[in-house]
Coordinates of C-alpha atoms in Angstrom, one line a residue:
Chain V
M214 CA 130.8 48.0 82.5
I215 CA 131.3 51.6 81.3
W216 CA 127.7 52.2 82.3
I217 CA 128.4 51.1 85.9
K218 CA 131.6 53.1 86.0
N219 CA 129.8 56.2 84.9
R220 CA 127.1 55.7 87.5
L221 CA 129.6 55.2 90.3
S222 CA 131.6 58.3 89.4
K223 CA 128.3 60.3 89.3
I224 CA 127.4 59.0 92.8
I225 CA 130.8 59.9 94.1
T226 CA 130.7 63.5 92.7
T227 CA 127.2 63.9 94.1
V228 CA 128.4 62.9 97.5
I229 CA 131.4 65.3 97.3
M230 CA 129.2 68.1 96.0
T231 CA 126.6 67.5 98.8
A232 CA 129.3 67.8 101.4
L233 CA 130.4 71.0 99.8
S234 CA 126.9 72.4 99.7
V235 CA 126.4 71.6 103.4
F236 CA 129.6 73.5 104.0
F237 CA 128.1 76.3 102.0
L238 CA 124.9 76.3 104.0
I239 CA 126.7 76.2 107.4
P240 CA 126.5 80.0 108.0
L241 CA 122.7 79.9 107.4
L242 CA 122.3 76.8 109.6
W243 CA 124.3 78.4 112.3
M244 CA 122.1 81.6 112.1
T245 CA 118.9 79.5 112.4
S246 CA 120.2 77.6 115.4
A247 CA 121.5 80.7 117.1
A248 CA 118.2 82.4 116.7
F249 CA 116.7 79.7 118.9
K250 CA 119.3 79.9 121.7
F251 CA 120.0 81.7 124.9
E252 CA 122.7 84.3 124.4
T253 CA 125.1 82.4 126.6
D254 CA 124.9 79.3 124.4
V255 CA 125.5 81.1 121.0
M256 CA 129.2 81.1 121.1
V257 CA 129.8 77.8 122.9
F258 CA 132.2 75.6 121.1
P259 CA 131.9 72.9 119.8
I260 CA 128.7 74.3 118.3
Q261 CA 125.4 72.9 119.6
W262 CA 123.6 72.7 116.3
I263 CA 120.5 71.6 118.1
P264 CA 120.2 73.8 121.2
E265 CA 119.7 72.0 124.5
T266 CA 117.6 74.8 125.9
I267 CA 115.7 77.2 123.7
N268 CA 114.9 80.8 124.2
V269 CA 113.1 81.4 120.9
V270 CA 110.0 83.2 122.3
Y271 CA 112.1 85.8 124.1
N272 CA 114.3 86.4 121.0
F273 CA 111.2 86.6 118.8
K274 CA 109.6 89.1 121.1
A275 CA 112.7 91.2 121.4
V276 CA 112.9 91.4 117.6
W277 CA 109.3 91.7 116.6
M278 CA 107.8 93.6 119.6
G279 CA 110.8 95.6 121.0
S280 CA 111.3 99.4 121.1
V281 CA 111.5 99.5 117.3
P282 CA 109.5 96.5 116.3
F283 CA 110.5 94.5 113.2
Y284 CA 107.0 94.5 111.8
T285 CA 107.2 98.2 111.1
F286 CA 110.3 97.5 108.9
Y287 CA 108.4 94.6 107.3
L288 CA 105.4 96.7 106.4
N289 CA 107.6 99.5 105.0
S290 CA 109.6 97.0 103.0
I291 CA 106.5 95.3 101.6
K292 CA 104.9 98.6 100.7
I293 CA 108.0 100.0 98.9
S294 CA 109.0 96.8 97.2
L295 CA 105.5 96.2 95.9
A296 CA 105.1 99.7 94.6
V297 CA 108.5 99.6 93.0
T298 CA 107.8 96.3 91.4
L299 CA 104.5 97.2 89.9
L300 CA 105.6 100.6 88.6
T301 CA 108.8 99.1 87.1
I302 CA 106.7 96.5 85.3
A303 CA 104.3 99.1 84.1
F304 CA 106.9 101.6 82.8
S305 CA 109.3 99.0 81.4
S306 CA 106.7 97.1 79.5
M307 CA 105.1 100.2 78.1
A308 CA 108.5 101.4 76.9
A309 CA 109.4 98.0 75.5
Y310 CA 106.0 97.9 73.6
S311 CA 106.7 101.2 72.1
L312 CA 110.2 100.2 71.1
T313 CA 109.2 97.0 69.4
K314 CA 105.7 97.3 68.1
L315 CA 105.1 101.0 67.3
R316 CA 106.8 102.7 64.3
F317 CA 107.6 106.4 64.6
R318 CA 110.5 108.8 63.9
G319 CA 113.0 109.0 66.7
R320 CA 112.3 105.6 68.1
D321 CA 115.7 104.1 67.3
L322 CA 117.4 107.2 68.6
V323 CA 115.6 106.8 71.9
F324 CA 116.7 103.2 72.0
I325 CA 120.3 104.0 71.5
L326 CA 120.0 106.7 74.1
L327 CA 118.7 104.3 76.7
L328 CA 121.4 101.8 75.7
S329 CA 124.1 104.4 76.4
Y330 CA 122.5 105.3 79.7
M331 CA 123.1 101.8 80.9
I332 CA 126.7 102.4 81.7
I333 CA 126.0 105.3 84.1
P334 CA 126.3 103.7 87.5
A335 CA 123.6 104.8 90.0
Q336 CA 126.5 105.3 92.5
A337 CA 127.9 108.1 90.4
T338 CA 124.7 110.1 90.4
L339 CA 124.0 109.8 94.1
V340 CA 124.7 113.5 94.9
P341 CA 122.4 115.0 92.2
R342 CA 119.7 112.5 92.9
F343 CA 119.9 113.4 96.6
L344 CA 119.5 117.1 95.7
L345 CA 116.5 116.3 93.4
V346 CA 114.8 114.4 96.2
R347 CA 115.3 117.3 98.5
W348 CA 114.0 119.9 96.0
F349 CA 110.9 117.8 95.3
G350 CA 110.3 117.8 99.1
L351 CA 110.6 114.1 99.3
Y352 CA 113.5 113.7 101.6
D353 CA 112.7 111.2 104.4
T354 CA 109.7 109.8 102.6
H355 CA 109.0 106.4 101.1
A356 CA 108.1 108.2 97.9
S357 CA 111.7 109.1 97.4
L358 CA 112.8 105.5 97.4
I359 CA 110.0 104.4 95.1
M360 CA 110.8 107.3 92.7
M361 CA 114.5 106.4 92.7
D362 CA 113.9 102.7 91.9
M363 CA 110.9 102.6 89.6
F364 CA 112.8 103.1 86.3
S365 CA 114.9 100.3 85.0
I366 CA 116.7 100.2 81.7
Y367 CA 117.8 96.7 82.4
F368 CA 114.2 95.3 82.6
T369 CA 113.1 97.4 79.6
F370 CA 115.7 95.6 77.6
L371 CA 114.8 92.2 78.9
L372 CA 111.1 92.9 78.0
R373 CA 112.1 94.3 74.7
Q374 CA 114.0 91.1 73.9
F375 CA 110.9 89.1 74.7
M376 CA 108.4 91.3 72.9
M377 CA 110.6 91.2 69.7
G378 CA 109.8 87.5 69.7
V379 CA 106.0 88.0 69.8
N380 CA 104.4 87.5 66.5
N381 CA 103.0 90.7 64.9
D382 CA 100.1 88.8 63.4
F383 CA 98.2 89.0 66.7
I384 CA 98.6 92.8 66.6
E385 CA 97.7 93.1 63.0
A386 CA 94.5 91.0 63.5
A387 CA 93.5 93.2 66.4
R388 CA 94.2 96.3 64.4
I389 CA 91.9 95.1 61.7
D390 CA 89.2 94.5 64.3
G391 CA 89.6 98.1 65.2
A392 CA 91.5 97.8 68.5
G393 CA 93.6 100.7 69.6
H394 CA 97.2 100.4 70.9
F395 CA 96.2 100.8 74.5
K396 CA 93.8 97.9 74.2
I397 CA 96.3 95.7 72.3
F398 CA 99.0 96.4 74.9
W399 CA 96.7 95.6 77.8
S400 CA 94.7 92.7 76.5
I401 CA 97.1 91.0 74.0
M402 CA 100.7 91.9 74.7
L403 CA 100.7 91.8 78.5
P404 CA 98.9 88.4 78.7
L405 CA 101.4 87.0 76.2
C406 CA 104.3 88.4 78.3
K407 CA 103.1 86.8 81.6
P408 CA 106.1 84.4 82.0
I409 CA 108.7 87.2 81.6
L410 CA 106.6 89.6 83.6
A411 CA 106.6 87.1 86.5
T412 CA 110.3 86.8 86.2
V413 CA 111.0 90.5 86.1
G414 CA 108.6 91.1 89.0
I415 CA 110.2 88.6 91.3
I416 CA 113.8 89.7 90.6
K417 CA 112.9 93.4 91.0
F418 CA 111.0 92.6 94.3
I419 CA 114.1 90.8 95.7
W420 CA 116.5 93.6 94.7
S421 CA 114.3 96.3 96.1
W422 CA 113.7 94.3 99.4
N423 CA 117.5 94.0 99.8
D424 CA 118.4 97.6 98.9
Y425 CA 120.5 99.3 101.6
Q426 CA 122.2 102.3 99.9
N427 CA 119.1 104.3 98.9
P428 CA 117.3 104.0 102.2
L429 CA 120.5 104.9 104.0
I430 CA 120.7 108.1 102.1
F431 CA 117.1 109.1 101.8
L432 CA 115.6 108.1 105.1
I433 CA 116.2 109.4 108.7
S434 CA 113.1 108.6 110.6
R435 CA 113.3 105.2 112.4
E436 CA 109.6 104.4 111.7
L437 CA 110.2 104.7 108.0
Y438 CA 113.1 102.3 107.9
T439 CA 113.2 99.2 105.7
I440 CA 114.5 95.8 106.7
P441 CA 118.1 96.3 105.8
L442 CA 118.2 99.6 107.7
G443 CA 116.3 98.0 110.6
M444 CA 119.1 95.4 110.7
A445 CA 121.6 98.1 111.3
L446 CA 119.5 99.5 114.1
F447 CA 119.4 96.0 115.8
R448 CA 123.1 95.7 115.5
D449 CA 123.5 99.1 117.3
D450 CA 120.8 98.4 119.9
Y451 CA 121.9 94.9 120.7
T452 CA 125.6 95.0 120.4
N453 CA 127.0 91.5 121.0
N454 CA 123.6 90.0 121.7
Y455 CA 124.0 87.5 118.9
A456 CA 120.9 85.4 119.6
I457 CA 118.7 88.4 118.9
M458 CA 120.7 89.6 115.9
M459 CA 120.4 86.1 114.4
M460 CA 116.7 86.1 115.0
A461 CA 116.6 89.5 113.2
S462 CA 118.6 88.1 110.3
L463 CA 116.4 85.0 110.1
S464 CA 113.3 87.2 110.0
A465 CA 114.8 89.3 107.2
I466 CA 115.7 86.3 105.1
V467 CA 112.8 83.8 105.6
P468 CA 110.3 85.6 103.3
L469 CA 112.9 85.7 100.6
F470 CA 113.5 82.0 101.0
I471 CA 109.9 81.2 100.7
V472 CA 109.4 83.3 97.6
F473 CA 112.6 81.9 96.1
I474 CA 111.9 78.3 96.7
A475 CA 108.3 78.6 95.5
L476 CA 109.2 80.5 92.4
Q477 CA 112.8 79.4 91.8
K478 CA 112.3 78.5 88.1
H479 CA 111.3 82.1 87.4
V480 CA 114.1 83.6 89.4
I481 CA 116.8 81.4 88.0
K482 CA 115.5 81.9 84.4
G483 CA 115.4 85.6 84.8
I484 CA 119.0 85.8 86.1
A485 CA 120.2 83.5 83.4
L486 CA 118.3 85.5 80.7
G487 CA 120.1 88.7 81.7
G488 CA 123.4 86.9 81.6
V489 CA 123.1 85.1 78.3
K490 CA 121.7 88.1 76.4
G491 CA 124.4 90.2 77.9
Chain Q
M25 CA 87.4 108.1 48.8
G26 CA 89.7 110.4 46.9
E27 CA 93.4 110.2 46.6
F28 CA 93.9 113.2 48.8
Q29 CA 91.7 111.8 51.6
R30 CA 93.4 108.5 51.6
H31 CA 96.7 110.3 52.1
R32 CA 95.2 112.2 54.9
T33 CA 94.0 109.1 56.7
V34 CA 97.4 107.4 56.3
W35 CA 99.1 110.6 57.6
N36 CA 96.7 110.8 60.5
Q37 CA 97.3 107.2 61.4
K38 CA 101.0 107.7 61.3
R39 CA 100.7 110.7 63.5
K40 CA 98.5 108.9 65.9
E41 CA 101.0 106.0 66.1
A42 CA 103.8 108.4 66.8
L43 CA 101.9 110.1 69.5
T44 CA 101.0 106.7 71.1
G45 CA 104.7 105.7 70.8
W46 CA 105.9 108.7 72.7
L47 CA 103.2 108.4 75.3
F48 CA 104.2 104.8 76.0
L49 CA 107.8 105.8 76.3
L50 CA 107.1 108.9 78.4
P51 CA 107.5 107.6 82.0
E52 CA 110.7 105.7 81.3
L53 CA 112.1 108.6 79.3
I54 CA 111.4 111.1 82.1
G55 CA 113.0 108.9 84.6
M56 CA 116.1 108.3 82.5
L57 CA 116.5 111.9 81.5
L58 CA 116.1 113.1 85.1
F59 CA 118.1 110.5 87.0
N60 CA 120.7 109.6 84.5
A61 CA 121.3 112.3 81.9
F62 CA 120.5 115.4 83.9
A63 CA 122.0 114.0 87.1
L64 CA 125.3 113.2 85.4
V65 CA 125.6 116.6 83.8
F66 CA 124.6 118.3 87.1
S67 CA 127.2 116.3 89.0
L68 CA 129.8 117.3 86.4
Y69 CA 128.9 121.0 87.1
L70 CA 129.0 120.5 90.9
S71 CA 132.4 118.8 90.6
F72 CA 133.9 122.2 89.6
T73 CA 132.3 123.9 92.7
E74 CA 132.6 124.1 96.4
W75 CA 129.2 123.7 98.2
D76 CA 128.1 122.6 101.6
L77 CA 124.4 122.3 100.8
I78 CA 123.4 124.0 104.0
S79 CA 124.1 127.5 102.6
G80 CA 121.5 127.0 99.8
L81 CA 122.0 127.5 96.1
S82 CA 123.6 130.9 96.5
G83 CA 126.4 129.2 98.5
I84 CA 127.7 127.4 95.4
R85 CA 131.2 128.7 94.6
F86 CA 132.9 127.9 91.3
I87 CA 136.5 126.7 91.9
G88 CA 137.5 125.2 88.6
L89 CA 139.7 122.2 88.7
D90 CA 140.5 122.4 92.5
N91 CA 138.5 119.4 93.5
Y92 CA 140.2 117.3 90.9
M93 CA 143.7 118.5 91.9
K94 CA 142.8 117.8 95.5
M95 CA 141.5 114.4 94.6
F96 CA 144.7 113.2 93.0
Q97 CA 146.7 114.3 96.1
D98 CA 144.2 113.0 98.6
S99 CA 145.7 109.9 100.2
S100 CA 142.3 108.6 101.3
I101 CA 141.2 108.6 97.6
I102 CA 144.3 106.8 96.5
L103 CA 143.9 104.3 99.3
A104 CA 140.2 103.8 98.2
L105 CA 141.3 103.1 94.7
K106 CA 144.0 100.6 95.8
N107 CA 141.4 98.9 98.0
N108 CA 138.9 98.7 95.2
L109 CA 141.6 97.1 93.0
Y110 CA 142.6 94.7 95.7
Y111 CA 139.0 93.8 96.3
T112 CA 138.5 93.2 92.5
V113 CA 141.5 90.9 92.3
L114 CA 140.4 89.0 95.4
T115 CA 136.8 88.4 94.2
V116 CA 136.5 88.4 90.4
P117 CA 139.0 85.8 89.0
V118 CA 138.8 83.4 91.9
S119 CA 135.0 83.4 92.0
I120 CA 134.8 82.9 88.2
A121 CA 137.2 80.0 88.3
I122 CA 135.6 78.2 91.2
A123 CA 132.1 78.8 89.8
L124 CA 133.1 77.5 86.4
V125 CA 134.3 74.2 87.8
M126 CA 131.2 73.8 90.0
A127 CA 128.9 74.6 87.1
V128 CA 130.5 72.0 84.9
I129 CA 130.2 69.4 87.7
I130 CA 126.5 70.3 88.4
H131 CA 125.7 70.3 84.7
T132 CA 126.6 66.7 83.9
K133 CA 128.3 65.0 86.8
V134 CA 125.7 64.9 89.6
Y135 CA 122.3 63.7 90.6
W136 CA 119.8 66.2 92.1
Q137 CA 120.8 69.1 89.8
G138 CA 117.9 71.1 91.0
Y139 CA 119.0 70.9 94.6
F140 CA 122.5 72.2 93.9
K141 CA 121.2 75.1 91.8
V142 CA 119.0 76.2 94.6
V143 CA 121.4 75.7 97.5
F144 CA 124.3 77.7 95.9
F145 CA 121.9 80.4 94.8
I146 CA 120.3 81.0 98.2
P147 CA 123.0 83.4 99.6
Y148 CA 122.7 85.4 96.4
I149 CA 119.0 86.2 96.8
S150 CA 119.3 86.6 100.6
S151 CA 119.7 90.1 101.9
I152 CA 123.5 90.9 101.9
I153 CA 122.9 92.9 105.2
A154 CA 121.5 89.8 106.9
I155 CA 124.3 87.7 105.5
A156 CA 126.9 90.2 106.7
T157 CA 125.3 90.1 110.2
V158 CA 125.7 86.4 110.3
W159 CA 129.3 86.5 109.1
S160 CA 130.3 89.3 111.5
A161 CA 129.3 86.9 114.3
L162 CA 131.0 83.9 112.8
L163 CA 134.2 86.0 112.4
H164 CA 134.2 87.5 115.9
P165 CA 137.9 87.6 116.9
S166 CA 137.7 85.8 120.2
L167 CA 134.3 84.1 120.5
G168 CA 133.4 83.5 116.8
P169 CA 133.1 79.8 115.7
V170 CA 135.6 80.3 112.9
N171 CA 138.4 81.3 115.3
Q172 CA 137.3 78.8 117.9
F173 CA 137.7 76.1 115.2
L174 CA 141.1 77.4 114.2
R175 CA 142.1 77.4 117.8
R176 CA 141.2 73.7 118.0
L177 CA 143.4 73.1 115.1
G178 CA 146.2 74.4 117.2
I179 CA 146.7 77.7 115.4
A180 CA 148.1 80.1 117.9
E181 CA 148.1 83.4 116.0
L182 CA 144.4 83.8 115.2
P183 CA 143.4 86.4 112.7
T184 CA 141.0 89.1 114.0
W185 CA 139.3 89.3 110.5
L186 CA 137.2 92.4 110.2
A187 CA 138.9 94.1 113.2
D188 CA 142.4 94.0 111.7
P189 CA 143.5 96.5 109.0
D190 CA 145.5 93.7 107.3
T191 CA 142.5 91.3 106.9
S192 CA 139.4 93.5 106.9
L193 CA 139.1 93.8 103.1
L194 CA 140.0 90.1 102.7
S195 CA 137.2 89.2 105.1
I196 CA 134.7 91.3 103.2
A197 CA 135.9 89.8 99.9
I198 CA 135.4 86.2 101.3
I199 CA 131.8 87.1 102.4
S200 CA 131.0 88.7 99.0
A201 CA 132.5 85.9 97.0
W202 CA 130.5 83.4 99.1
A203 CA 127.3 85.3 98.6
G204 CA 127.9 85.9 94.8
L205 CA 129.1 82.4 93.8
G206 CA 125.5 81.1 93.0
Y207 CA 124.9 83.9 90.5
I208 CA 128.0 83.0 88.5
I209 CA 127.1 79.3 88.6
I210 CA 123.6 80.1 87.3
I211 CA 125.0 82.1 84.4
Y212 CA 127.5 79.4 83.5
L213 CA 124.8 76.7 83.7
A214 CA 122.8 78.7 81.2
G215 CA 125.9 79.0 79.0
L216 CA 126.6 75.2 79.3
T217 CA 123.1 74.3 78.0
N218 CA 123.9 76.1 74.8
I219 CA 126.9 73.9 74.0
S220 CA 125.9 71.2 71.5
D221 CA 126.3 67.6 72.8
E222 CA 127.6 66.6 69.4
L223 CA 130.9 68.3 70.1
Y224 CA 131.4 66.1 73.2
E225 CA 130.3 63.0 71.3
A226 CA 132.8 63.7 68.6
A227 CA 135.5 64.2 71.2
D228 CA 134.5 60.9 72.8
I229 CA 134.9 59.1 69.5
D230 CA 138.4 60.6 69.2
G231 CA 139.1 59.3 72.7
A232 CA 139.5 62.6 74.4
S233 CA 139.9 62.6 78.2
E234 CA 137.6 64.6 80.5
L235 CA 140.3 67.2 81.1
Q236 CA 140.9 67.6 77.3
K237 CA 137.2 68.1 76.7
F238 CA 137.1 70.7 79.5
F239 CA 140.0 72.7 78.1
K240 CA 139.4 72.2 74.4
I241 CA 135.6 72.4 74.2
T242 CA 134.0 73.7 77.4
I243 CA 136.2 76.7 78.1
P244 CA 136.4 78.0 74.5
M245 CA 132.7 77.6 74.0
L246 CA 131.9 79.4 77.2
R247 CA 134.1 82.4 76.2
P248 CA 131.2 84.8 75.6
T249 CA 129.7 83.9 79.0
T250 CA 133.1 84.3 80.7
F251 CA 133.5 87.7 79.0
F252 CA 130.1 88.8 80.1
L253 CA 130.7 87.7 83.7
F254 CA 134.2 89.3 83.8
I255 CA 132.9 92.7 82.6
T256 CA 129.8 92.8 84.8
M257 CA 131.7 91.6 87.9
L258 CA 134.6 94.0 87.3
I259 CA 132.1 96.9 87.2
A260 CA 130.1 95.6 90.2
S261 CA 133.3 95.3 92.2
F262 CA 134.0 99.1 91.7
K263 CA 130.4 99.8 92.9
V264 CA 130.7 97.8 96.1
F265 CA 129.2 99.7 99.0
D266 CA 126.4 98.0 101.1
I267 CA 128.5 95.4 102.7
I268 CA 131.4 97.7 103.5
A269 CA 129.2 100.5 104.9
F270 CA 127.4 98.0 107.1
L271 CA 130.3 95.8 108.3
T272 CA 133.3 98.1 108.7
G273 CA 132.3 101.6 107.7
G274 CA 135.5 101.7 105.7
G275 CA 137.6 100.9 108.7
P276 CA 139.6 100.0 110.7
H277 CA 142.0 102.9 109.9
N278 CA 140.4 103.3 106.4
S279 CA 141.7 99.8 105.5
S280 CA 138.4 98.9 103.8
T281 CA 137.4 102.2 102.4
V282 CA 136.4 102.2 98.7
V283 CA 135.5 104.8 96.1
V284 CA 131.7 104.7 96.6
F285 CA 132.2 104.8 100.3
R286 CA 134.2 108.0 99.9
I287 CA 131.4 109.5 97.8
Y288 CA 129.0 108.6 100.6
E289 CA 131.2 110.1 103.3
E290 CA 132.0 113.3 101.5
G291 CA 128.5 113.9 100.2
F292 CA 126.1 112.7 102.9
I293 CA 128.1 112.9 106.1
N294 CA 130.4 115.9 105.5
Y295 CA 128.1 117.6 103.0
N296 CA 131.0 118.4 100.6
M297 CA 128.8 118.3 97.5
G298 CA 131.4 119.5 95.1
Y299 CA 134.1 117.2 96.2
A300 CA 131.7 114.2 96.4
S301 CA 130.7 115.0 92.8
A302 CA 134.3 115.0 91.6
I303 CA 134.8 111.6 93.2
S304 CA 131.5 110.5 91.4
W305 CA 133.1 111.5 88.1
L306 CA 136.2 109.5 89.0
L307 CA 134.0 106.4 89.5
F308 CA 132.1 107.1 86.2
A309 CA 135.4 107.5 84.4
I310 CA 136.7 104.2 85.8
I311 CA 133.6 102.3 84.8
S312 CA 133.5 103.8 81.3
L313 CA 137.2 102.9 80.9
I314 CA 136.5 99.3 81.9
T315 CA 133.6 99.1 79.5
A316 CA 135.6 100.6 76.7
V317 CA 138.7 98.5 77.2
T318 CA 136.9 95.2 77.5
W319 CA 134.7 96.1 74.6
K320 CA 137.7 96.6 72.4
F321 CA 139.1 93.2 73.5
R322 CA 135.8 91.6 72.6
K323 CA 135.8 93.1 69.1
E324 CA 139.4 91.9 68.5
D325 CA 138.4 88.6 69.8
A326 CA 135.5 88.4 67.4
A327 CA 137.6 89.5 64.4

């Protein structure tokens, strides 16, 4: 009897939660539906979830092949996010390797230093970073954004936590066989770290893809804009044309959805890891 | 091999290891020293100066504490602080409470756990700018579906959401809370898997009700997670910028201006580098204070 009762209550909560989750998804469903509509139908109430007439080709063309085409933003975002992700992985894993597997004077001091830097919010150092970028002659370039974003104490710590768990026997054995640290790092440590590297890479990619603040400050040329800045352009160019704006939003989010749904285990694990280790 | 030579080899090896160690650290260290340490000190220096950037380095004028004096009398800064605080109160405790309940339900009380994890998490990984675009349409004062729905319910006095100084920050808080809920749920779910089943089994034997188990086991066991979420979300709420810059630009009538937005305006629109730096230090001080205070609480908690 208790077994049946438990089952029943579980079914009921599942139904309630499903209703709640639909409610949660409504803004995104509305966006998708509006992206397919004629502008005149977007704000019709009650909402036509499945549009009677569709204008998807026109909306798509306006977004992707208009005066400032979306694919430029796409290519810019892909270029920057990929570069940032690869460089972050390289620098963070190198630092983490040094902090866990190499012994030298000053190492623990560096570690404490990095730890203390973590509380400096990037927003508080915007002005000097803006000046540095200008002095380096990198204002209004993609290099400025990559440079700003390719160092991450957070991921260094995450990787350090992981590498501390890697057994030193592998390294000792390789040492005896005469391998140098560069070789050990590249052909032993990195392959062992593959799962955490995948996690770090995906999260960093998503964050970089969604960044609005740095591009807003460091870029002025339209053709250099990333997707979030491009969204702001669309809003200014198509004020109150919601069908086109929703097509732009949909275009901005879809690649993230695909990446997330394909790799959700890595993403969720990475977020949870950061939270639990604190 | 003589004793001396062996020493030499060991010493050489140690030196080589140290050199390799520093080499591996180098890129990260340069980045941190330049963009964190140097940047912070540089911004402290600038905060005692007046500088419009355009006049070049020779245009930097030392003015002592003037920026700080000005800051504490600047009504827009005081308003920004108030708004930040209001935004924190609106987003942090409510989101944590809702997410906790939902995480507990997802953890044990539903089928399709995987589905729920993904669905509530989707807004968090989506671009906040795209999300904000969607919500600005949904909250359109006259045409938006939200107000059309409220009109159907017979509500005569419809809120104008982002366009009204009284509700602009509330609207932003709702959107951020909606987008951030999945993150909190995921962190709580990770915390919940660390609670041993035996505790619940023992409570079952004692005949504890679901509510008793929630308040006597789940909440106390999740304390470290709640603490972590509280501190990180508190800090994040003082760094809020993207959604405000995009949706309202701090308006209407400065009703949604916040500290980081003031830094942005002074530094990158008005080119008041000195004043912007002083506000940056105000932000840094607030975040350090939050960290220090919550850290002390945690220590007392642990003792």
